[in-house]
Short mmCIF file of C-alpha atoms in Angstrom, two decimals:
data_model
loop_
_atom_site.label_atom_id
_atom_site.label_comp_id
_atom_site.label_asym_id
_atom_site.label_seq_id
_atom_site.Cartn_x
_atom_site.Cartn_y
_atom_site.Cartn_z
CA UNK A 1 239.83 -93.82 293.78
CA UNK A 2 236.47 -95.34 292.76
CA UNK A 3 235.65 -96.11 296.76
CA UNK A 4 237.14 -92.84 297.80
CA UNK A 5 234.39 -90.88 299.99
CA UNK A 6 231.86 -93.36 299.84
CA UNK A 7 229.50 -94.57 302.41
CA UNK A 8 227.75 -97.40 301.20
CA UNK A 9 228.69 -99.99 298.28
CA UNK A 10 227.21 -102.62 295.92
CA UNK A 11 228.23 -104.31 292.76
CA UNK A 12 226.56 -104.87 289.44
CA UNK A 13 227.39 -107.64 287.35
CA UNK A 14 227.14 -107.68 283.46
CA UNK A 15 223.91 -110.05 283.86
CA UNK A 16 221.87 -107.83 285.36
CA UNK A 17 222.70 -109.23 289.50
CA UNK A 18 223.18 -106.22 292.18
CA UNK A 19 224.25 -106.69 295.71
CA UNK A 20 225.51 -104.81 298.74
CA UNK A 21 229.17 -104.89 299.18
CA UNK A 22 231.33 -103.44 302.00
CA UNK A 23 234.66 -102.11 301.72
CA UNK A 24 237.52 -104.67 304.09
CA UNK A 25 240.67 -103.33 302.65
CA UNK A 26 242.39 -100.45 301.06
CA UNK A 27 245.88 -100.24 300.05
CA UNK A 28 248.11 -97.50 301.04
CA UNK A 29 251.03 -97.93 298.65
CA UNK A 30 248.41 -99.00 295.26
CA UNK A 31 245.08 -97.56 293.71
CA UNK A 32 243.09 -100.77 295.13
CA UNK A 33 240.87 -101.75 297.71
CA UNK A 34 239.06 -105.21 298.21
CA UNK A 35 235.03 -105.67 298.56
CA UNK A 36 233.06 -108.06 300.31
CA UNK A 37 229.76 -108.89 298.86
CA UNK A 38 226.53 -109.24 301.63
CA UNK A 39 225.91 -112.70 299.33
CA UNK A 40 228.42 -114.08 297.35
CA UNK A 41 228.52 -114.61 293.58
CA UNK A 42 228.47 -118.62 292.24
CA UNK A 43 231.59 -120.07 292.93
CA UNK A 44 232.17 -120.58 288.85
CA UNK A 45 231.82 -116.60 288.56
CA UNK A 46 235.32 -116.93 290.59
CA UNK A 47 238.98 -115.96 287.88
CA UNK A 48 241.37 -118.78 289.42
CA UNK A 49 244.59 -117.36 290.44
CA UNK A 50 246.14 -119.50 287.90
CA UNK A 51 244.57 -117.00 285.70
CA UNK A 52 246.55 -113.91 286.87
CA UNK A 53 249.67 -113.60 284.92
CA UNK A 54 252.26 -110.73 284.05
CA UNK A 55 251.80 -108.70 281.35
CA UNK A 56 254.40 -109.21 278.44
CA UNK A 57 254.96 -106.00 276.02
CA UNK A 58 253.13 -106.71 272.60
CA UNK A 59 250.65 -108.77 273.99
CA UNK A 60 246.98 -108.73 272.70
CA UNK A 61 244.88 -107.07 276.15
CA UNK A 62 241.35 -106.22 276.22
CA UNK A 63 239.81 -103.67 279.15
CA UNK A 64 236.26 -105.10 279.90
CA UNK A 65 234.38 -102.17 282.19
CA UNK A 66 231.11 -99.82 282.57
CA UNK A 67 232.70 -96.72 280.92
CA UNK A 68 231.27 -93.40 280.95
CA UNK A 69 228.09 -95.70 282.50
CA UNK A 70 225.88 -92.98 283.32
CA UNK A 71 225.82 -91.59 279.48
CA UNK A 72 226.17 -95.41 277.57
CA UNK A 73 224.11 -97.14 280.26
CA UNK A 74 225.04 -99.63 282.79
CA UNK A 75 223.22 -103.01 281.92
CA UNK A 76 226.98 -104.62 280.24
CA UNK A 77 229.96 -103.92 279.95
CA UNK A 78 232.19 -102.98 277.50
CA UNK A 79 235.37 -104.06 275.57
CA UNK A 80 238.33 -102.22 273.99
CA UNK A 81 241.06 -103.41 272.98
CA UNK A 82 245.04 -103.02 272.55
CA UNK A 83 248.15 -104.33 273.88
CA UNK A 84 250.76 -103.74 276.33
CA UNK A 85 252.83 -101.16 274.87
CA UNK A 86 255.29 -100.68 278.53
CA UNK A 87 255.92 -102.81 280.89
CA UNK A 88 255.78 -99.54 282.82
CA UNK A 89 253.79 -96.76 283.71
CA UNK A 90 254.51 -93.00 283.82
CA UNK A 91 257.72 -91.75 284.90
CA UNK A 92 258.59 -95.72 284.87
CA UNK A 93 256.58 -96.66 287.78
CA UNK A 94 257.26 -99.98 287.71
CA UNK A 95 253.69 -100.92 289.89
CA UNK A 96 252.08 -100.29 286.81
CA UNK A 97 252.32 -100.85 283.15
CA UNK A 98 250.57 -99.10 279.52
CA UNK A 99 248.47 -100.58 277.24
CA UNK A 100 246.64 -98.64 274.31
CA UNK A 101 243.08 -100.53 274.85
CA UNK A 102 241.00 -97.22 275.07
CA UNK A 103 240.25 -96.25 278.81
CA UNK A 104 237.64 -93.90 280.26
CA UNK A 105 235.92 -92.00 283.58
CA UNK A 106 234.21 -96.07 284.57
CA UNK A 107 236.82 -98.10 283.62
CA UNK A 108 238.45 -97.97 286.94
CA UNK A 109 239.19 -101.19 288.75
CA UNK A 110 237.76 -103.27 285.63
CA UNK A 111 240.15 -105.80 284.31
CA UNK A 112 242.90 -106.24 281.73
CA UNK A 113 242.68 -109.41 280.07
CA UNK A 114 244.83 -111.28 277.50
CA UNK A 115 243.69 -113.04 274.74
CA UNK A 116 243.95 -116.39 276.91
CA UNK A 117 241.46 -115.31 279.57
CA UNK A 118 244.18 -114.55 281.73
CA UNK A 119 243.87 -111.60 284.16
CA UNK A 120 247.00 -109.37 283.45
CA UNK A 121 246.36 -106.05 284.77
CA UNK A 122 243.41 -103.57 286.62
CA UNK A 123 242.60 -100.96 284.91
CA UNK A 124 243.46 -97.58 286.73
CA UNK A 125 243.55 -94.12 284.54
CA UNK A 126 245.03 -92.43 281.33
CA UNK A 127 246.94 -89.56 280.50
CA UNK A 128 244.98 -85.96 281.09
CA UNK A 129 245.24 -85.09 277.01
CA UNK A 130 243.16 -81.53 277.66
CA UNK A 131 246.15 -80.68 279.86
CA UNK A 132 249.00 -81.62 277.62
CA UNK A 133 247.51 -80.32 274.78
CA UNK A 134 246.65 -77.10 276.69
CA UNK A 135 250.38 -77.42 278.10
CA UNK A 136 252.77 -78.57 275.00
CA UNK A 137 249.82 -78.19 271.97
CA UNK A 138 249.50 -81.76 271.18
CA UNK A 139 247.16 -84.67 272.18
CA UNK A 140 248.69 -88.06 272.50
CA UNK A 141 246.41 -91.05 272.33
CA UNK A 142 245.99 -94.29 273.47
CA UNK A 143 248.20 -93.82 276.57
CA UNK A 144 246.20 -95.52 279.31
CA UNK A 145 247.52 -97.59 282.37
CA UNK A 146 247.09 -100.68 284.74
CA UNK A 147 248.18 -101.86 287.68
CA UNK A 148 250.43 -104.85 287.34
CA UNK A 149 248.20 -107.66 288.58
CA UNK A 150 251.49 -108.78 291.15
CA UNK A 151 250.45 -105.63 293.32
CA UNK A 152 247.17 -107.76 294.19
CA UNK A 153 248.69 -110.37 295.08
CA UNK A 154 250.14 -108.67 298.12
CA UNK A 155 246.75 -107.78 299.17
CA UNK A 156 244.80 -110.95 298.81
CA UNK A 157 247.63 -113.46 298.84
CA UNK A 158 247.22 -115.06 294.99
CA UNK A 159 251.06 -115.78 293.46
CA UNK A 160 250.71 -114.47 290.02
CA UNK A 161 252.83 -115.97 287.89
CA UNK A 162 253.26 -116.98 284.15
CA UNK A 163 251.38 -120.28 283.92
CA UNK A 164 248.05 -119.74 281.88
CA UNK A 165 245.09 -121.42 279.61
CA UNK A 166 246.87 -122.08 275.90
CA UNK A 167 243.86 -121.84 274.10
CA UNK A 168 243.21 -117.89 272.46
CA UNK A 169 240.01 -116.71 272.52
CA UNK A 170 238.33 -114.32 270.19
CA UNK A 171 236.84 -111.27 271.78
CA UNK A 172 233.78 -112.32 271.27
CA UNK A 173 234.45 -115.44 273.39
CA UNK A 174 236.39 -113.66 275.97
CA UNK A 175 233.24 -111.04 276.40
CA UNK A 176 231.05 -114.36 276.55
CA UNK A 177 233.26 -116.26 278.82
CA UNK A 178 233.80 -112.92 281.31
CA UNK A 179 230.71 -110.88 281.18
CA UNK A 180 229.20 -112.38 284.88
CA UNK A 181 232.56 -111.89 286.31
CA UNK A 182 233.13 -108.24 285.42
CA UNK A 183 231.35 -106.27 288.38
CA UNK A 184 230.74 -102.71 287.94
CA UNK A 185 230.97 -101.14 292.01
CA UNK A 186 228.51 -98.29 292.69
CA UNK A 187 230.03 -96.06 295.52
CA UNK A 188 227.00 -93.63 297.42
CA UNK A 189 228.47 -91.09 299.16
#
């Protein structure tokens, strides 16, 4: 949904870099679609595919996006944190999964990380609380969903599997370690 309508494309990453992207692939089946950038990032901006694991209920996840970007600005990105509550998402669907890191209108397509650097999930919406509250008078929280990082593989050909870096990282370090890799895609329509 975050290329839906647009025309033309670019990327920003969390140190400030912008460049032209075009659109080479959209799912039909998942909430995805791949970008090409006109020049390509450094080859050590790359996530390995070793790095893209399934998510395991109770794990520690962060979501590291450019929410609500046009009111908190659009020069970093930002972390929340929380951990995979379901393995599934609503109704079950098992192509995605919950997690209770706080999500918002930006965090779109941003990733899900674990504690290990490890890619886990992309971020994709929440529950609409103004409607169930509206609907059945209460407001739950902290229900927000991910696509299960196996639906990319399909599209780009990675195996994602359960190999992954030992070593836990604080937040801090993850931020550090991540913050040129996390792009934030600008869609003109």
């Amino acid at each position: 949904h975050v290329v839906e309508g647009g025309k033309e494309f670019a990327i920003r990453t969390g140190l400030g870099e912008g460049i032209k992207a075009k659109v080479v692939f959209t799912s039909a089946t998942d909430d995805l679609a791949v970008l090409e950038l006109d020049k390509p990032l450094p080859a050590d901006r790359a996530i390995p595919s070793t790095n893209f694991v399934k998510p395991e209920v109770g794990r520690n996840v962060v979501v590291m996006g450019y929410p609500l970007w046009y009111m908190l600005g659009e020069g970093s990105p930002s972390l929340t944190n929380g951990v995979v509550s379901k393995r599934t998402g609503l109704q079950d669907d098992p192509n995605t999964f919950q997690i209770t890191a706080k999500v918002n209108k930006g965090n779109s397509g941003g990733p899900v990380f674990d504690m290990r650097g490890n890619v886990v999930g992309i971020t994709v919406g929440k529950l609409d609380t103004k409607k169930i509250s509206e609907d059945q008078g209460f407001v739950p929280e902290d229900v927000n969903f991910a696509i299960h990082i196996d639906r990319l593989p399909k599209i780009l050909g990675i195996a994602a599997g359960s190999s992954e870096q030992s070593t836990e990282l604080s937040a801090e370090e993850l931020y550090q370690a991540m913050i040129g890799k996390v792009v934030m895609v600008a869609t003109y329509k």
